[in-house]
GROMACS .gro file of C-alpha atoms in nm:
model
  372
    1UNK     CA    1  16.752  11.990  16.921
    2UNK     CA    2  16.746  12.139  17.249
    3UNK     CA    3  16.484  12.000  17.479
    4UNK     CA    4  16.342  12.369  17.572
    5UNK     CA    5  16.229  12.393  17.216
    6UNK     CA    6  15.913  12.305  17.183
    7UNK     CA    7  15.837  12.123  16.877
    8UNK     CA    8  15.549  12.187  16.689
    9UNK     CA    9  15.349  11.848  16.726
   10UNK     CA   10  15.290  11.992  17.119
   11UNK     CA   11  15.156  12.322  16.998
   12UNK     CA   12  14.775  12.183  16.963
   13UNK     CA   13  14.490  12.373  16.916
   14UNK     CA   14  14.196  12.286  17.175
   15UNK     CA   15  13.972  12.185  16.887
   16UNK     CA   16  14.255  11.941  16.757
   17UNK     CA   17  14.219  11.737  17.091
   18UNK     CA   18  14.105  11.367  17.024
   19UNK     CA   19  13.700  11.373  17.018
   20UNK     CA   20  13.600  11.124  17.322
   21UNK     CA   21  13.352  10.991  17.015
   22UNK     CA   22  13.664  10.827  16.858
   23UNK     CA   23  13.774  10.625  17.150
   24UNK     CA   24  13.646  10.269  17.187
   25UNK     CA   25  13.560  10.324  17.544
   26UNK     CA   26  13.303  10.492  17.778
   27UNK     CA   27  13.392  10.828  17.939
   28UNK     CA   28  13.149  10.929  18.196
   29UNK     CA   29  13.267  11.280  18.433
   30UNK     CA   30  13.148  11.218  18.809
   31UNK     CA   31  13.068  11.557  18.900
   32UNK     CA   32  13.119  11.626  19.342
   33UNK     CA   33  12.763  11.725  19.375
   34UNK     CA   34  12.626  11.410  19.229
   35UNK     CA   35  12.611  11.478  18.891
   36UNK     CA   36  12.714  11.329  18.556
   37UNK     CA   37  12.818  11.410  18.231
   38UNK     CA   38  12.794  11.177  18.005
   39UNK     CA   39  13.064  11.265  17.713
   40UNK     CA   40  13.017  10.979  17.436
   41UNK     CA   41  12.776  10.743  17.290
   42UNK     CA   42  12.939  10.441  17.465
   43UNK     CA   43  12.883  10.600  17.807
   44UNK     CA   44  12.502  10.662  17.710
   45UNK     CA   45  12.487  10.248  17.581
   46UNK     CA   46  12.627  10.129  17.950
   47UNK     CA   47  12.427  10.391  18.175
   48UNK     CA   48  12.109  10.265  17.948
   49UNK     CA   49  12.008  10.618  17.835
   50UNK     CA   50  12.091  10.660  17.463
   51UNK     CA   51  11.981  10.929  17.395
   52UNK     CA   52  12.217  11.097  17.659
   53UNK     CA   53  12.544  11.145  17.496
   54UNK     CA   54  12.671  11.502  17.598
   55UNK     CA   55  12.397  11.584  17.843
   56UNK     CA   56  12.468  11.620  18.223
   57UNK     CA   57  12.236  11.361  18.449
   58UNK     CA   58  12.181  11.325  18.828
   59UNK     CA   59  12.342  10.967  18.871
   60UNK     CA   60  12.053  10.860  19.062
   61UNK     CA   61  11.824  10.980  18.741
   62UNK     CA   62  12.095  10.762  18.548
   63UNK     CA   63  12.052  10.415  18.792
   64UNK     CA   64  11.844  10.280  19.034
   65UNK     CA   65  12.017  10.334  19.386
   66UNK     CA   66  11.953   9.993  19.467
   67UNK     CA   67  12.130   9.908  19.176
   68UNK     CA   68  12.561   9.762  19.239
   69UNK     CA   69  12.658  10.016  18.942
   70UNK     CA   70  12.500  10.288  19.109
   71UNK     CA   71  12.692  10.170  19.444
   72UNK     CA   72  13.008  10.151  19.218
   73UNK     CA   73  12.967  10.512  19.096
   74UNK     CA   74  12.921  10.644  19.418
   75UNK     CA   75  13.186  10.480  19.589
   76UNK     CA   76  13.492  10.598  19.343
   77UNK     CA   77  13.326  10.920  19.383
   78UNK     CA   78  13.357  10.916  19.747
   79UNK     CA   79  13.692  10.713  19.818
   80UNK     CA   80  13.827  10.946  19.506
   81UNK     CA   81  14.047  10.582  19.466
   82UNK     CA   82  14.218  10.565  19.103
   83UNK     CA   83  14.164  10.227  18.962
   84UNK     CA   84  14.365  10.072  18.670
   85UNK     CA   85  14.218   9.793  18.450
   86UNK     CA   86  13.942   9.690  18.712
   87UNK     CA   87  13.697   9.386  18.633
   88UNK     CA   88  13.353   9.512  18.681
   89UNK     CA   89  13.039   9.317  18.615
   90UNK     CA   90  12.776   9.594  18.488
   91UNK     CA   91  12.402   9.501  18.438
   92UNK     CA   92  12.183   9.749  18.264
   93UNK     CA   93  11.841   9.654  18.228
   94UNK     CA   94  11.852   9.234  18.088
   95UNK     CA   95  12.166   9.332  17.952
   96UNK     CA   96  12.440   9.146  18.145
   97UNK     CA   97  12.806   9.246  17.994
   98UNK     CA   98  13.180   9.340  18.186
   99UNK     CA   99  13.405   9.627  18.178
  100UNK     CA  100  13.717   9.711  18.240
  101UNK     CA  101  13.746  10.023  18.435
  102UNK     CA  102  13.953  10.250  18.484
  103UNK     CA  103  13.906  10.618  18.715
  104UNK     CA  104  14.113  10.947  18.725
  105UNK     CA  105  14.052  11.238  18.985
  106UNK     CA  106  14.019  11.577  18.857
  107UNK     CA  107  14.145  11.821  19.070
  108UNK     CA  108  14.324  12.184  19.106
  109UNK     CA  109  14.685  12.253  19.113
  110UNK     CA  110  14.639  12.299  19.521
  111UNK     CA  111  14.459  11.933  19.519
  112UNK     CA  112  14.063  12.062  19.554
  113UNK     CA  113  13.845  11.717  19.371
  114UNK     CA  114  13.642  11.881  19.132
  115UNK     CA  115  13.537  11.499  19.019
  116UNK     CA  116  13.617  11.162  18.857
  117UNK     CA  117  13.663  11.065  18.549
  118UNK     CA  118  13.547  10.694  18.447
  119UNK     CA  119  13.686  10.519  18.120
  120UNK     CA  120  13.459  10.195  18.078
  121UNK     CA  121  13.620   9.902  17.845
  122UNK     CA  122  13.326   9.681  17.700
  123UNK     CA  123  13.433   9.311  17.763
  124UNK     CA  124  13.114   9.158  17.666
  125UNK     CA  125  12.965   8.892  17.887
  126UNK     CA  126  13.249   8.702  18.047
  127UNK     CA  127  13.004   8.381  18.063
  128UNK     CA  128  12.976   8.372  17.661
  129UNK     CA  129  13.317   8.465  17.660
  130UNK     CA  130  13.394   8.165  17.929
  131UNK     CA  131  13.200   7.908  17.707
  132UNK     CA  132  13.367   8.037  17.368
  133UNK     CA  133  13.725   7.932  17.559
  134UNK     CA  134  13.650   7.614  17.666
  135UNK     CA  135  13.549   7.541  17.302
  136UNK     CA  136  13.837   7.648  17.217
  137UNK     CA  137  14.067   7.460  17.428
  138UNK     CA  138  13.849   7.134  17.427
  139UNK     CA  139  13.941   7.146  16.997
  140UNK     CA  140  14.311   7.209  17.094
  141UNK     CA  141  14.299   6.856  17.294
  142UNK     CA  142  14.096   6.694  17.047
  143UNK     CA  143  14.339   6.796  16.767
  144UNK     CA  144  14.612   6.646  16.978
  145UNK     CA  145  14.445   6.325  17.045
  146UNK     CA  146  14.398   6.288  16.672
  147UNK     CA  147  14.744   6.347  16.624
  148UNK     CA  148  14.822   6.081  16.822
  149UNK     CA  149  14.572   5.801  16.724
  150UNK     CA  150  14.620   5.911  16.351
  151UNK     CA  151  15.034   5.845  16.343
  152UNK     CA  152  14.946   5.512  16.567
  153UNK     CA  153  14.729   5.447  16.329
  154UNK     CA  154  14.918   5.525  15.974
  155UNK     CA  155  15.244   5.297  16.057
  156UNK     CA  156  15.094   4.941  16.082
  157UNK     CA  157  14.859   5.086  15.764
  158UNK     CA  158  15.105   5.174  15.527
  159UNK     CA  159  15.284   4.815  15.611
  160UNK     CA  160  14.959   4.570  15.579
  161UNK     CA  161  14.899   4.767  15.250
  162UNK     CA  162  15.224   4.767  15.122
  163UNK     CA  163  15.220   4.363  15.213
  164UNK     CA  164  14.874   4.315  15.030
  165UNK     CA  165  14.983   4.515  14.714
  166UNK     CA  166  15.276   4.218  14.699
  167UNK     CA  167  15.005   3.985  14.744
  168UNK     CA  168  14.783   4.062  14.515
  169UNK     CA  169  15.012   4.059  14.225
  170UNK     CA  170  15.123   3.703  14.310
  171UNK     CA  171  14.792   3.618  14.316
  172UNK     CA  172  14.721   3.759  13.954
  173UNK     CA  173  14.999   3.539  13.842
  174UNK     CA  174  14.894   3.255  13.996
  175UNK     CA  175  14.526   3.336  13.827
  176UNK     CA  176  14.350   3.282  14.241
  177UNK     CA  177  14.052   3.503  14.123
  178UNK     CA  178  13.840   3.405  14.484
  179UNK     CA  179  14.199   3.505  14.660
  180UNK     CA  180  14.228   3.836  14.443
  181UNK     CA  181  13.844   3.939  14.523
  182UNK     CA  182  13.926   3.904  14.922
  183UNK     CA  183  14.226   4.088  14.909
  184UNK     CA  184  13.983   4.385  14.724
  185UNK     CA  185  13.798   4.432  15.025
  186UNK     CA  186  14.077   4.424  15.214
  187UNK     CA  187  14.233   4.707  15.039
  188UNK     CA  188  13.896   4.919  15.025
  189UNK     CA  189  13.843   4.883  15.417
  190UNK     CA  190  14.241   5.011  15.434
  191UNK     CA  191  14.132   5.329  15.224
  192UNK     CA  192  13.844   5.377  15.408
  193UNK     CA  193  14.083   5.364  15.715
  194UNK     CA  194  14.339   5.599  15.559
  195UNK     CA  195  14.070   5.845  15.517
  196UNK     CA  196  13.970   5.851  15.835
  197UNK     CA  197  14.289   5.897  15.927
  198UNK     CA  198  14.316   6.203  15.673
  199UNK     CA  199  14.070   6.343  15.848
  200UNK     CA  200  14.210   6.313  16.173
  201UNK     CA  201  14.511   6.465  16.040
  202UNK     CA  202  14.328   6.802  15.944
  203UNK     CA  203  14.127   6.827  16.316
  204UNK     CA  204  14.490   6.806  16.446
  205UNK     CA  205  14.665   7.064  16.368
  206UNK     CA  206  14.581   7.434  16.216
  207UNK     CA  207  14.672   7.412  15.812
  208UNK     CA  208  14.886   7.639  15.634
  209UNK     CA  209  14.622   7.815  15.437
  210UNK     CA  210  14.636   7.978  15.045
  211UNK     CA  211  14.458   8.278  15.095
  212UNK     CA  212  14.324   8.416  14.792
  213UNK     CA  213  13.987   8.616  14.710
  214UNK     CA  214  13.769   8.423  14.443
  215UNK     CA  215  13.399   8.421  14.345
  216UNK     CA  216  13.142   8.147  14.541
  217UNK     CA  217  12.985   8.151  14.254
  218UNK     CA  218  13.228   7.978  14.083
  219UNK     CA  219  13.314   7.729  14.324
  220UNK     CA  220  12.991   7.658  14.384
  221UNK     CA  221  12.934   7.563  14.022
  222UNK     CA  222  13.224   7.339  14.010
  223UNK     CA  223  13.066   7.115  14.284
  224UNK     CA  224  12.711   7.163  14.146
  225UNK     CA  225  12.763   6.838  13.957
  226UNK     CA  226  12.819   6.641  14.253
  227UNK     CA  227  12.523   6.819  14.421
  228UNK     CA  228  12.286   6.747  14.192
  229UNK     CA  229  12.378   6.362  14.167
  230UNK     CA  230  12.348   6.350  14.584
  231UNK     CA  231  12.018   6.559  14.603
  232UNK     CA  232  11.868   6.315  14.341
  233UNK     CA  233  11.954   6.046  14.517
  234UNK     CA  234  11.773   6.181  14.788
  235UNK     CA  235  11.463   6.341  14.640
  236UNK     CA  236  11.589   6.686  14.722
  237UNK     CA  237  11.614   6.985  14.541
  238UNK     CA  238  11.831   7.289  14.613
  239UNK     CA  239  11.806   7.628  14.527
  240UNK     CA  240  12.079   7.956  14.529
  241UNK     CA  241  12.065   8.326  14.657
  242UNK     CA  242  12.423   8.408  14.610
  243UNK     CA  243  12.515   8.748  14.380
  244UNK     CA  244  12.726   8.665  14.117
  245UNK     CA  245  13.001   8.916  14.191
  246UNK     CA  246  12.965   8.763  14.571
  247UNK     CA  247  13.353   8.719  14.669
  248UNK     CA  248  13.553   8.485  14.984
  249UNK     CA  249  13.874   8.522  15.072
  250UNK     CA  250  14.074   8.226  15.199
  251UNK     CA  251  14.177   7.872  15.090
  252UNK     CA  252  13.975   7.768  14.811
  253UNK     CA  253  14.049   7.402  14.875
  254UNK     CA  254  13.977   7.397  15.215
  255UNK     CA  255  13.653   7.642  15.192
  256UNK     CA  256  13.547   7.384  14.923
  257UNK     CA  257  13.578   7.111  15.190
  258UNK     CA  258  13.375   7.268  15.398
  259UNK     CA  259  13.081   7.338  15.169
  260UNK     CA  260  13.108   6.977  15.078
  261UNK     CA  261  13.059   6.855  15.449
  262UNK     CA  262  12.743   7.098  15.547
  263UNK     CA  263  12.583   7.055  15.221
  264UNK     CA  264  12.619   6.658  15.234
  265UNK     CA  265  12.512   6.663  15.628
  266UNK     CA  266  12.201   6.887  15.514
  267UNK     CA  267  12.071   6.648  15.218
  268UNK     CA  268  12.093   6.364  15.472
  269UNK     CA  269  11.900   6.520  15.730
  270UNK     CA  270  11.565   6.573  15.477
  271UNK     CA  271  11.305   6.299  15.375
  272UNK     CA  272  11.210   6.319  14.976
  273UNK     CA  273  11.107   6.634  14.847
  274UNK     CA  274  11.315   6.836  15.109
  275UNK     CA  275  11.469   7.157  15.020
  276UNK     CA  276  11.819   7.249  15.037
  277UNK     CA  277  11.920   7.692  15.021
  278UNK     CA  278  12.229   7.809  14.970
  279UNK     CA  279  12.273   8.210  15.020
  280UNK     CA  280  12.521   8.484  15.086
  281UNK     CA  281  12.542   8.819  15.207
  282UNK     CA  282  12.804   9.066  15.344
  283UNK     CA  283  12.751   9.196  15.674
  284UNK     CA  284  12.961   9.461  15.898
  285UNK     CA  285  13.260   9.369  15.617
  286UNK     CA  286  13.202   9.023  15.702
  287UNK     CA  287  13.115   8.757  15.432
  288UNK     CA  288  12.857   8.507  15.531
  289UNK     CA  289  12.741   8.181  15.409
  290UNK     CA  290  12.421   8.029  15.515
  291UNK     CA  291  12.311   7.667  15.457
  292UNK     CA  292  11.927   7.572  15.529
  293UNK     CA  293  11.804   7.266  15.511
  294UNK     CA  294  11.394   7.170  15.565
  295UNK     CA  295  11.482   6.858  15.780
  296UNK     CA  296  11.340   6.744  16.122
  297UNK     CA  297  11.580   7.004  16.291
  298UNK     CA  298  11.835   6.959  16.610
  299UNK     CA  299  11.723   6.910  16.935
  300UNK     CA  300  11.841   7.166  17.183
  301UNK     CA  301  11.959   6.994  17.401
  302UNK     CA  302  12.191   6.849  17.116
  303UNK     CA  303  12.274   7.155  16.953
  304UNK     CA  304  12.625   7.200  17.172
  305UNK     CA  305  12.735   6.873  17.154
  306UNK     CA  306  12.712   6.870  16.717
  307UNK     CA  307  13.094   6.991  16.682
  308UNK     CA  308  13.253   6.763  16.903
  309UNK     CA  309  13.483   6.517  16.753
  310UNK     CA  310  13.348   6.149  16.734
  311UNK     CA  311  12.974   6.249  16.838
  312UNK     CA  312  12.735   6.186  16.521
  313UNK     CA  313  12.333   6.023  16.515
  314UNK     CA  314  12.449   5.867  16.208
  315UNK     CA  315  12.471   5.504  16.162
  316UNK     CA  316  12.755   5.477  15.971
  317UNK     CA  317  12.913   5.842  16.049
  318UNK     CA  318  13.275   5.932  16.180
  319UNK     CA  319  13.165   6.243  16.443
  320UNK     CA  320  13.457   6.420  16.262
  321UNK     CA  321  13.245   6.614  15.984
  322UNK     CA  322  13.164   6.915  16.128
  323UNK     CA  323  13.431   6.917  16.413
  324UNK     CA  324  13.661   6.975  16.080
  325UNK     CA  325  13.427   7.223  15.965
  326UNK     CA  326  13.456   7.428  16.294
  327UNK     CA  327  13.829   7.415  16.309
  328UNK     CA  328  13.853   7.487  15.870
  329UNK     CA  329  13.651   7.823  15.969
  330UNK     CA  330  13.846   7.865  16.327
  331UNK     CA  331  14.216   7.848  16.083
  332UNK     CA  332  14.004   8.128  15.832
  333UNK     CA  333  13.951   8.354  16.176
  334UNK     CA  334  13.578   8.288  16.139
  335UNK     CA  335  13.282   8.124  16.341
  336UNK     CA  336  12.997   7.919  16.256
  337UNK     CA  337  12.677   7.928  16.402
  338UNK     CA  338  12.349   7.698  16.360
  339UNK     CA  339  12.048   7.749  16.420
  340UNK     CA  340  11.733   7.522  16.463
  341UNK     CA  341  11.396   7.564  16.615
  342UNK     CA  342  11.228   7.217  16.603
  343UNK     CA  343  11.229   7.223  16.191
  344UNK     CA  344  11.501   7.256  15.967
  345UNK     CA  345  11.846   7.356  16.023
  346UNK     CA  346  12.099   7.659  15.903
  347UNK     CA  347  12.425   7.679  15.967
  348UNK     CA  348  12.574   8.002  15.923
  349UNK     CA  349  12.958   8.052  15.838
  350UNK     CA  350  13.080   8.392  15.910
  351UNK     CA  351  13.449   8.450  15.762
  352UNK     CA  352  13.649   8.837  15.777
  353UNK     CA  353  13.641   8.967  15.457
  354UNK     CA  354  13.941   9.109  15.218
  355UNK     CA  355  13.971   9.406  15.462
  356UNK     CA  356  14.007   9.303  15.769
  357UNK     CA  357  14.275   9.063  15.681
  358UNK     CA  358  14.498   9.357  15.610
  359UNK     CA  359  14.538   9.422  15.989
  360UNK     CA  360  14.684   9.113  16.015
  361UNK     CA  361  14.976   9.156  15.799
  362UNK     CA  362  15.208   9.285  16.008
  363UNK     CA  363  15.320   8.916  16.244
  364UNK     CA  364  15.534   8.899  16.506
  365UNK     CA  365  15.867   8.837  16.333
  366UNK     CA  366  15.814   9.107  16.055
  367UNK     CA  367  15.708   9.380  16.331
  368UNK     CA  368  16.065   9.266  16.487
  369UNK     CA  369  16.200   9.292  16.199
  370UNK     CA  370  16.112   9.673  16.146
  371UNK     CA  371  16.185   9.752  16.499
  372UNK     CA  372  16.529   9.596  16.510
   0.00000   0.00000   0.00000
């Protein structure tokens, strides 16, 4: 095809042109004489006037002049500089976030500045952002120190138990029922060792998960038995606010873990006749599972240190309960949040439901593979 055709995906009709609505960005126009246009809702959210969006402002109606955005503004629209992907910290009322900027000069074929265009990226706030990495990387050490300690851990096991199993069968034929009875406890400490080590096993490393979509309702009625015997034991009693046709997608086994954990950490944390609620709802596509429990609550000043591995209040606990449970909903591309306000505790799961999976089918190696 020669290249002075013009092929018909160029021919566009004005009204055809992408609607600045559509983009995930703010577009504000910086007019010469001071003015600005403010073409989409994003634009109105950062400048703090929502009600704005396709109205024309004076910028100094927009922001306070003592204000660093309003110094911003008027400084690309005087230096008429084009950034690309600049850092900006922009404060708008006791909202503190940061964008990513980036400016274009309007001008005439003969080079007369009509204006500047401004495309603002939302980042969020970079100090929530900041905190939600260093939980992040402070799991990825802990997962490899687990590694570590677990393998160190699992060799001289499987070779004291493997010694003891001998042992005990001599000692059933030599009928040494005091002997047999000390080599029991033996063997129950090493399981309780080997499942600690289990569990250091799954902090260490993300799991290959079996994604599937499957009712809560059903899962949680195959644990209710073991609920019921634990809440007894404890003078609790529990009650549900989960729809029937409520669905999760992910690994059934592992979301099943999970449950387990929180709802065994929140019938520990009541006194007889506490009350233990178990609900679900779908939000923004998301599913979410909340777990309240009427105990004393979490102090906050221990509320950030409850996920780290090997830090527990209990007497008898591991620390590694809900440091699993954080990286179970991390491997499901999820977060879980609690919440406590000097009495009683809920710990929300959010997990991406059926839908927004699907953007995440295309990996690496299989977009290669279509390129190649």
């Amino acid at each position: 095809m020669s290249m002075k055709q013009q092929h018909p995906i160029f021919s566009v009709e004005p009204d055809l042109l992408p609607d600045t609505q559509l983009l995930n960005a703010g577009i504000l126009y910086l007019a010469k004489d001071g003015s600005m246009a403010v073409l989409n809702d994003i634009s109105a959210e950062l400048i703090g006037m929502p009600q704005a969006t396709g109205s024309i402002v004076p910028i100094d109606m927009a922001l306070s002049e003592d204000s660093d955005e309003y110094q911003v503004l008027q400084h690309i629209l005087q230096t008429e500089c084009e950034y690309r992907d600049a850092v900006v910290r922009w404060e708008v009322g006791n909202d503190v976030r940061h964008v990513l900027m980036d400016t274009f000069v309007h001008q005439s074929q003969d080079g007369q500045v009509y204006g500047m265009y401004i495309v603002m990226k939302d980042m969020g706030n970079f100090a929530a952002l900041d905190q939600q990495t260093q939980r992040v990387e402070k799991v990825a050490t802990v997962g490899k120190v687990a590694a570590g300690i677990a393998h160190e851990i699992r060799n001289p096991l499987t070779t004291v138990k493997g010694f003891l199993q001998v042992l005990e069968g001599r000692l059933h034929n030599g009928l040494m029922d005091e002997e047999i009875q000390y080599v029991e406890v033996m063997m129950s400490e090493i399981e309780r060792v080997n499942a600690l080590v289990a569990e250091l096993l799954l902090l260490s490393k993300p799991t290959k998960l079996d994604k599937r979509t499957f009712p809560l309702a059903e899962l949680l009625q195959e644990i209710q038995p073991w609920m019921q015997a634990v809440a007894r034991d404890h003078g609790v009693k529990f009650v549900y606010d989960v729809p029937a046709d409520f669905a999760l997608f992910g690994d059934r086994d592992m979301l099943r873990q999970l449950l387990l954990h929180l709802i065994k950490n929140a019938i520990e944390a009541m006194d007889v006749d506490g009350s233990l609620s178990i609900g679900a709802r779908m939000v923004s596509g998301r599913t979410e599972i909340y777990i309240s429990d009427t105990g004393p609550g979490i102090p906050y000043y221990l509320v950030d240190k409850i996920f780290d591995a090997f830090y527990t209040t209990k007497d008898k606990g591991t620390g590694l309960g809900l440091a699993i449970c954080e990286r179970i909903v991390a491997d499901h591309g999820g977060k879980i949040l609690v919440s406590s306000k000097g009495f009683g505790t809920t710990f929300t799961i959010s997990l991406p439901g059926p839908s927004q999976h699907s953007a995440n089918l295309f990996l690496p190696n299989q977009a290669h593979s279509l390129l190649s």
